[in-house]
PDB file of C-alpha atoms in Angstrom:
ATOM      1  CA  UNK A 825      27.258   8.188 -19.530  1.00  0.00           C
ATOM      2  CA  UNK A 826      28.951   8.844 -16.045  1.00  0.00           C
ATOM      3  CA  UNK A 827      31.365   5.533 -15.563  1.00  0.00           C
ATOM      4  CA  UNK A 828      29.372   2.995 -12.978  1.00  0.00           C
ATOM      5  CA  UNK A 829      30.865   2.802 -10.085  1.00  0.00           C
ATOM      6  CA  UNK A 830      30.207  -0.353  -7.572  1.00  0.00           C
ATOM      7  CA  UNK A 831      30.197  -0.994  -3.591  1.00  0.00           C
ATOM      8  CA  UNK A 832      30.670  -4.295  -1.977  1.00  0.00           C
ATOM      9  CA  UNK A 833      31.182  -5.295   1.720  1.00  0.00           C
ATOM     10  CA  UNK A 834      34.954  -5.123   1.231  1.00  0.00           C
ATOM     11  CA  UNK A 835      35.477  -3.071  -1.905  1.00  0.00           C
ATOM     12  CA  UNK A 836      34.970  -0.166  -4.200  1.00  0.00           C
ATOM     13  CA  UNK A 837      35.295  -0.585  -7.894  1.00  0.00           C
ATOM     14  CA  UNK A 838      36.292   2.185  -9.447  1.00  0.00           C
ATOM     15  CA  UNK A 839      37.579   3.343 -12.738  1.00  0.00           C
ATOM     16  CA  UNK A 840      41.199   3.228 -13.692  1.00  0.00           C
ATOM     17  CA  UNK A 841      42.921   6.049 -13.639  1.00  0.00           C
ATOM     18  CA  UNK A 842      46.548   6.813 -14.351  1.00  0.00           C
ATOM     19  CA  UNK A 843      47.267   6.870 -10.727  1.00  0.00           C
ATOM     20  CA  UNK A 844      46.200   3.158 -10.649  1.00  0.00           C
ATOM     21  CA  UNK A 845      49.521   2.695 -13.152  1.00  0.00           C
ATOM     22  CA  UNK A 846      51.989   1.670 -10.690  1.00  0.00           C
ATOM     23  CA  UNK A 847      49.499  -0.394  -8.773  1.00  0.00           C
ATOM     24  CA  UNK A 848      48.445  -2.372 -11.603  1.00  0.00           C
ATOM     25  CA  UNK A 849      52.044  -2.760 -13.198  1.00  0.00           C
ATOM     26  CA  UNK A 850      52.974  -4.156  -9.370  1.00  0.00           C
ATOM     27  CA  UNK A 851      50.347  -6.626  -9.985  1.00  0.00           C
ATOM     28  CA  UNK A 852      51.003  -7.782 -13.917  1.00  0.00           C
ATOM     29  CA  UNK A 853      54.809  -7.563 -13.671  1.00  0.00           C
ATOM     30  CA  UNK A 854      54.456 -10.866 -11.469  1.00  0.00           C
ATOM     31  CA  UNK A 855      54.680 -14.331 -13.334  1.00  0.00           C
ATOM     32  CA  UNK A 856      52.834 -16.021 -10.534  1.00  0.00           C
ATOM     33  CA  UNK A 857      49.656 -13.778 -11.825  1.00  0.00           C
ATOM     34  CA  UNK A 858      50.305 -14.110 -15.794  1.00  0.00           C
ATOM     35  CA  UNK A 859      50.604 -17.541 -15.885  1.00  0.00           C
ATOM     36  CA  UNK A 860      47.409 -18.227 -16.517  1.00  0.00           C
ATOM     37  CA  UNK A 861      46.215 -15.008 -17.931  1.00  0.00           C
ATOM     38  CA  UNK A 862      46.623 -15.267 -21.651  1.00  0.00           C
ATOM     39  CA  UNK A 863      48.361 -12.226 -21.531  1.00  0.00           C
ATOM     40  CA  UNK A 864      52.401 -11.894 -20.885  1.00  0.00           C
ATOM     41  CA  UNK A 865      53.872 -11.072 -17.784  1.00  0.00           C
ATOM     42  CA  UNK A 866      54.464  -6.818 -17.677  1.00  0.00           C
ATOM     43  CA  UNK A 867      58.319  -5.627 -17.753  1.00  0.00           C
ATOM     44  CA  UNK A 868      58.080  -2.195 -18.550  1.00  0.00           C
ATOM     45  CA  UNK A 869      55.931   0.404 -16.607  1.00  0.00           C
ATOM     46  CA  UNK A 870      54.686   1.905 -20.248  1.00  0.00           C
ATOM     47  CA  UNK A 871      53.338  -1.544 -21.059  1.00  0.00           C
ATOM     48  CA  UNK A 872      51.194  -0.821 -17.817  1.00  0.00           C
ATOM     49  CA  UNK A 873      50.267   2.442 -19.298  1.00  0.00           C
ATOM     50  CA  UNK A 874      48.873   1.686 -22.456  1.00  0.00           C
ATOM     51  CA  UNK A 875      46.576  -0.818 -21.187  1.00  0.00           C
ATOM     52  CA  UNK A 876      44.932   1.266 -18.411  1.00  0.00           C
ATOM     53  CA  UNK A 877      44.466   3.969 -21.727  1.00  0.00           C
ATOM     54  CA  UNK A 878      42.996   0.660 -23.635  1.00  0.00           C
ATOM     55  CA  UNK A 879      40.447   0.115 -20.312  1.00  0.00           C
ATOM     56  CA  UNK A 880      39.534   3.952 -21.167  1.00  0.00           C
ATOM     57  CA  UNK A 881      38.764   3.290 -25.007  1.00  0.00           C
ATOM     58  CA  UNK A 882      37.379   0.349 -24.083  1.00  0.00           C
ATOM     59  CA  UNK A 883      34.860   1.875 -22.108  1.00  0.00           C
ATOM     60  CA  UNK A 884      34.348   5.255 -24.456  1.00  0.00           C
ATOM     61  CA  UNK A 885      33.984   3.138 -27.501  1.00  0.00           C
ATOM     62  CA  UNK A 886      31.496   0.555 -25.713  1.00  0.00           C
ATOM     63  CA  UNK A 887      33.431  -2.261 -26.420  1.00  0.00           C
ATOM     64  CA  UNK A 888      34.336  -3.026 -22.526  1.00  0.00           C
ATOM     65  CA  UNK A 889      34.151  -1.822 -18.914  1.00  0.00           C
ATOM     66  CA  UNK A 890      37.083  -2.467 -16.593  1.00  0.00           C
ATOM     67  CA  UNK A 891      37.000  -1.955 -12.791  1.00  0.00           C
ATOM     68  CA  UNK A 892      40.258  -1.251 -10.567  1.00  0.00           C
ATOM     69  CA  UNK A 893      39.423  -3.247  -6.967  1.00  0.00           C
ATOM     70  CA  UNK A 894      40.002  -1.075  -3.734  1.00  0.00           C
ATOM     71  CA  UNK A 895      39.920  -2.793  -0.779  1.00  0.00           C
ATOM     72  CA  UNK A 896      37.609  -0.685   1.610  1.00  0.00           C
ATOM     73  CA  UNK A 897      39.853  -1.110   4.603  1.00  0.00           C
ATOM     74  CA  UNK A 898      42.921   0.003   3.291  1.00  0.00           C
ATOM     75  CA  UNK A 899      42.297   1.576   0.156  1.00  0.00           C
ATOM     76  CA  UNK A 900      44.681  -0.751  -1.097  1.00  0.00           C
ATOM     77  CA  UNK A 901      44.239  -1.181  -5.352  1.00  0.00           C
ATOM     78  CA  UNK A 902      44.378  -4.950  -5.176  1.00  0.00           C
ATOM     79  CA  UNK A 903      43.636  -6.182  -8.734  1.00  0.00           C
ATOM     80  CA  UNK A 904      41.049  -5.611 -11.618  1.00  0.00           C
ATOM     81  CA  UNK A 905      37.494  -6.726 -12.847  1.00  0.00           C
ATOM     82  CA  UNK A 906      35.828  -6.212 -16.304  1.00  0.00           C
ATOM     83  CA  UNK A 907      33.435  -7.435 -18.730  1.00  0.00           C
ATOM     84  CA  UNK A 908      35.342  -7.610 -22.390  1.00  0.00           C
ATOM     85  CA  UNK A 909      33.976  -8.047 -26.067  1.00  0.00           C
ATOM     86  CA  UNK A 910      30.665  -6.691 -24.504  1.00  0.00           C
ATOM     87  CA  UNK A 911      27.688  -6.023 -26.888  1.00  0.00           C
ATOM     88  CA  UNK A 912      24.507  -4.550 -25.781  1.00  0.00           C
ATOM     89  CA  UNK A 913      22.948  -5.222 -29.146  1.00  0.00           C
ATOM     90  CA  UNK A 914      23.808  -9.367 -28.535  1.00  0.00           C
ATOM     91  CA  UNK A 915      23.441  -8.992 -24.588  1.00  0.00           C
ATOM     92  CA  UNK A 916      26.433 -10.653 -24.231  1.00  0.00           C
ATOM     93  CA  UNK A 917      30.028  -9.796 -22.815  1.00  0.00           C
ATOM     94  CA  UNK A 918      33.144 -12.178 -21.106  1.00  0.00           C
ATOM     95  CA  UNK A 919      34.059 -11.343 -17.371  1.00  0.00           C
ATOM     96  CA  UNK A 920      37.468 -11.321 -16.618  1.00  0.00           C
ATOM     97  CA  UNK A 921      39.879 -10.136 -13.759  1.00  0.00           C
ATOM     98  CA  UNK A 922      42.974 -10.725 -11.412  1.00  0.00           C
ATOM     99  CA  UNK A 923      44.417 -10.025  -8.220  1.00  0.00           C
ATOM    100  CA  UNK A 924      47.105  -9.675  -6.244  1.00  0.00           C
ATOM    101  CA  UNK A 925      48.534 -12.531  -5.042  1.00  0.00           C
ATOM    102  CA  UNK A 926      47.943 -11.505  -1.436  1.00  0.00           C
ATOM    103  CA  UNK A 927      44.574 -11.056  -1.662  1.00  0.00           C
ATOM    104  CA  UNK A 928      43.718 -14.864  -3.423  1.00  0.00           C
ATOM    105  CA  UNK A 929      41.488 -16.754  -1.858  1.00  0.00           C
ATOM    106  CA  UNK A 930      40.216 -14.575   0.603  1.00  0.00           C
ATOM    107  CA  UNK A 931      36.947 -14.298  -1.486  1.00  0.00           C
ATOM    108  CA  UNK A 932      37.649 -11.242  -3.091  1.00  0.00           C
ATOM    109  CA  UNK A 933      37.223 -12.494  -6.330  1.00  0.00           C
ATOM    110  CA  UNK A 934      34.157 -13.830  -5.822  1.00  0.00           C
ATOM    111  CA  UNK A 935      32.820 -10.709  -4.134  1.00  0.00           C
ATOM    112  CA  UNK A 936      33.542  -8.412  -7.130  1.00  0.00           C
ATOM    113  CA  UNK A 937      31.974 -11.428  -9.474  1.00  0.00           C
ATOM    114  CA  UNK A 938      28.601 -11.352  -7.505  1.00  0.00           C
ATOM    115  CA  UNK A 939      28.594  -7.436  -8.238  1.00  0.00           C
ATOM    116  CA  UNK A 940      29.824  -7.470 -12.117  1.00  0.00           C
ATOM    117  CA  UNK A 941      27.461 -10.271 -13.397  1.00  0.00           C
ATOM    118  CA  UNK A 942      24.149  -8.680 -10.821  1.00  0.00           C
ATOM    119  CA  UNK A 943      25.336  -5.254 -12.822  1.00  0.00           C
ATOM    120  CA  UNK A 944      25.689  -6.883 -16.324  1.00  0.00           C
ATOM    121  CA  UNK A 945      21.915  -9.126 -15.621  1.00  0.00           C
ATOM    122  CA  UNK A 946      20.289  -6.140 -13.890  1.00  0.00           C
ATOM    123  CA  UNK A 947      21.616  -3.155 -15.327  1.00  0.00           C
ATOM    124  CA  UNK A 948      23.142  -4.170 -18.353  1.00  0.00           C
ATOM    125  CA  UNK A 949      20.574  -6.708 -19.514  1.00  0.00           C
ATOM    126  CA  UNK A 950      22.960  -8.574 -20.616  1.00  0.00           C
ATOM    127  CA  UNK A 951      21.692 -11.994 -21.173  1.00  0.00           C
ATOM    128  CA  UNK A 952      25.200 -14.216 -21.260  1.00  0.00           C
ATOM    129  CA  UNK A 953      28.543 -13.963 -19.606  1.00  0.00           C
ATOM    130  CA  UNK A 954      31.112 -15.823 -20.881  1.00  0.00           C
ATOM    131  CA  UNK A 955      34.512 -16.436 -19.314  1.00  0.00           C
ATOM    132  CA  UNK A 956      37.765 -18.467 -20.742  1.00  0.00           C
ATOM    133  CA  UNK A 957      40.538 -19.895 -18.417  1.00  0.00           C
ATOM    134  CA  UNK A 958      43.676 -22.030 -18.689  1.00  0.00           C
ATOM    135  CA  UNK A 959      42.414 -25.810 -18.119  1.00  0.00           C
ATOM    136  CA  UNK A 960      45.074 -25.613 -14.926  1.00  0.00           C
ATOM    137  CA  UNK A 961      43.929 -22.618 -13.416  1.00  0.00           C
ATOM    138  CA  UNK A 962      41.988 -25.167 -10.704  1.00  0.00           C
ATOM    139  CA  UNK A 963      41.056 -21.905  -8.653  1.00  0.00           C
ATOM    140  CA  UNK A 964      39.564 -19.893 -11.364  1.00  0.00           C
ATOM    141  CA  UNK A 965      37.577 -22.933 -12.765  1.00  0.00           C
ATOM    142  CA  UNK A 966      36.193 -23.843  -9.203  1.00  0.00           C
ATOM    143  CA  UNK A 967      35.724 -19.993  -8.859  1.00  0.00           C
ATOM    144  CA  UNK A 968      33.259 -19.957 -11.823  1.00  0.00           C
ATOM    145  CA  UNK A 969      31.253 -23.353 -11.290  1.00  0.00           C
ATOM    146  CA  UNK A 970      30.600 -22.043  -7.504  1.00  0.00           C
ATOM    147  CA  UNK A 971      29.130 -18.902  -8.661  1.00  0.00           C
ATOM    148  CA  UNK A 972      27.125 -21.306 -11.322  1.00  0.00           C
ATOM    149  CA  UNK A 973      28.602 -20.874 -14.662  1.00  0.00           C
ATOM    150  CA  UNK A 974      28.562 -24.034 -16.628  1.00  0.00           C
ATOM    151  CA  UNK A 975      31.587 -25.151 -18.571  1.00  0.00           C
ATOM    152  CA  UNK A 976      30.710 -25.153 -22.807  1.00  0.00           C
ATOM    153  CA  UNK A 977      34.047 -26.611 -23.817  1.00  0.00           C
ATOM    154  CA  UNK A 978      37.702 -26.846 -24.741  1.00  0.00           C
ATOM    155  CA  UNK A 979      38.943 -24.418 -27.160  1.00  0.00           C
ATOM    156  CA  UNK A 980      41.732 -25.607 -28.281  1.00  0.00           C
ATOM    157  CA  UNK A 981      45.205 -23.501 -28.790  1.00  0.00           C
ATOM    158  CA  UNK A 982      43.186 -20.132 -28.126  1.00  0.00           C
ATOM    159  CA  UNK A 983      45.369 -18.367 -26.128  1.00  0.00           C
ATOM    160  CA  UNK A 984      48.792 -17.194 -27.160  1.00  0.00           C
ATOM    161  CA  UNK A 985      50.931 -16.674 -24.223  1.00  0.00           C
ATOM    162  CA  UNK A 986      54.925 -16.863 -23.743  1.00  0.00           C
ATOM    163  CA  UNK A 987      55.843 -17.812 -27.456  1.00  0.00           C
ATOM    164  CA  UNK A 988      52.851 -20.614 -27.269  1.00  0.00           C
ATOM    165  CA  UNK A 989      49.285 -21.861 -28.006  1.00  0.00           C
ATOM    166  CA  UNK A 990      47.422 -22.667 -24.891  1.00  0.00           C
ATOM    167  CA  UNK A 991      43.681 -24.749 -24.797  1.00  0.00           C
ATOM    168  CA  UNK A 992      41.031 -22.999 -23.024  1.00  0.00           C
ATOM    169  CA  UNK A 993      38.320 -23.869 -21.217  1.00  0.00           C
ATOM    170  CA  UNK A 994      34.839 -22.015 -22.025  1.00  0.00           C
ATOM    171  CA  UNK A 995      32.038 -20.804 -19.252  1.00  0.00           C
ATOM    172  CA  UNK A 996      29.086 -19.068 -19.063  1.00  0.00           C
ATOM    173  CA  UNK A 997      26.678 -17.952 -17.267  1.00  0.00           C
ATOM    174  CA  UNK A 998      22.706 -17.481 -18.178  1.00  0.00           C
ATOM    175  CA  UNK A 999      20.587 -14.265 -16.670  1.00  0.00           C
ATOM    176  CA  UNK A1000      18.177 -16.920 -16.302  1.00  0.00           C
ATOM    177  CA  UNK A1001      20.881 -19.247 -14.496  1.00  0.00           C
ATOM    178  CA  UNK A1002      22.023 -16.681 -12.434  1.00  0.00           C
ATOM    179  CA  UNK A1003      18.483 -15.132 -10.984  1.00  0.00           C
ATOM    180  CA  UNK A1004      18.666 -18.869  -9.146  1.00  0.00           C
ATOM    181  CA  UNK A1005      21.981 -19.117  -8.227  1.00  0.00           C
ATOM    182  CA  UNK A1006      22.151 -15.618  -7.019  1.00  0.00           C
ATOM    183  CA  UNK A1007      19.487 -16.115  -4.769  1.00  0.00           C
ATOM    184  CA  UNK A1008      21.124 -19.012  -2.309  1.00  0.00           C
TER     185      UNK A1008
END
């Protein structure tokens, strides 16, 4: 299966490549992006490395798909997208990305969103999307309830970051939920 590539207005996701390396260390070597990642901030370019090989086995094990984020206009690499613990056989994955702090809140995010989950509904046939963020990551959680995911819950201490347990709040979004939300 040839890796699916997507178009938006602004941006081409594409699959990561080791050229993306560089780019995507520049992006996870900041703290201002980890913070609320659940994942600790990069200081070595080989960490960068072995995760864009993980995206790869990811994909050819069918466990995952991860999209790099080109902006159109300048072919700039400006962050990632992908769906994570997917299973066709449950229809079911969890969406998650970043960006580059220049590029928040310019609606990027929610661009690449509207293509992932209309990819894992329509294509996929997925049937749930799940996502998990830090309880203070106010933009992510306003992100997700825009595009209409619904928050389940608190899971408490389930993400390990920086030497500690961090609660997490729980979305998801319905194929049934999103056919109506989709279409405003």
């Amino acid at each position: 299966m040839s890796f699916p590539l997507k178009d938006t207005n602004r941006l081409k996701l594409v699959q990561i490549t080791h050229n993306h390396v560089d780019d995507y260390f520049a992006i996870m070597s900041q703290p201002i992006v980890t913070k609320y990642y659940g994942m600790d901030t990069l200081n070595e370019r080989e960490q960068a490395v072995k995760i864009v090989e993980s995206f790869q086995t990811n994909y050819d094990n069918k466990h995952g798909i991860r999209w790099g984020l080109i902006e159109k206009e300048t072919s700039q690499f400006i962050g990632t997208i992908g769906l994570n613990n997917l299973s066709i056989r449950s229809k079911r994955a969890e969406i998650g990305y970043e960006l580059h702090p220049d590029f928040w809140r310019k609606g990027f995010a929610t661009e690449a969103i509207h293509s992932i989950l209309n990819y894992a509904f329509y294509e996929l046939g997925l049937y749930r999307i799940g996502a998990v963020t830090f309880p203070d990551n106010l933009a992510s959680n306003q992100l997700l309830e825009k595009l209409g995911f619904r928050q389940e819950g608190l899971l408490r201490g389930y993400i390990f970051q920086d030497e500690q347990s961090h609660d997490a709040n729980v979305y998801s979004i319905l194929a049934s939920e999103w056919e109506s939300t989709s279409a405003l």
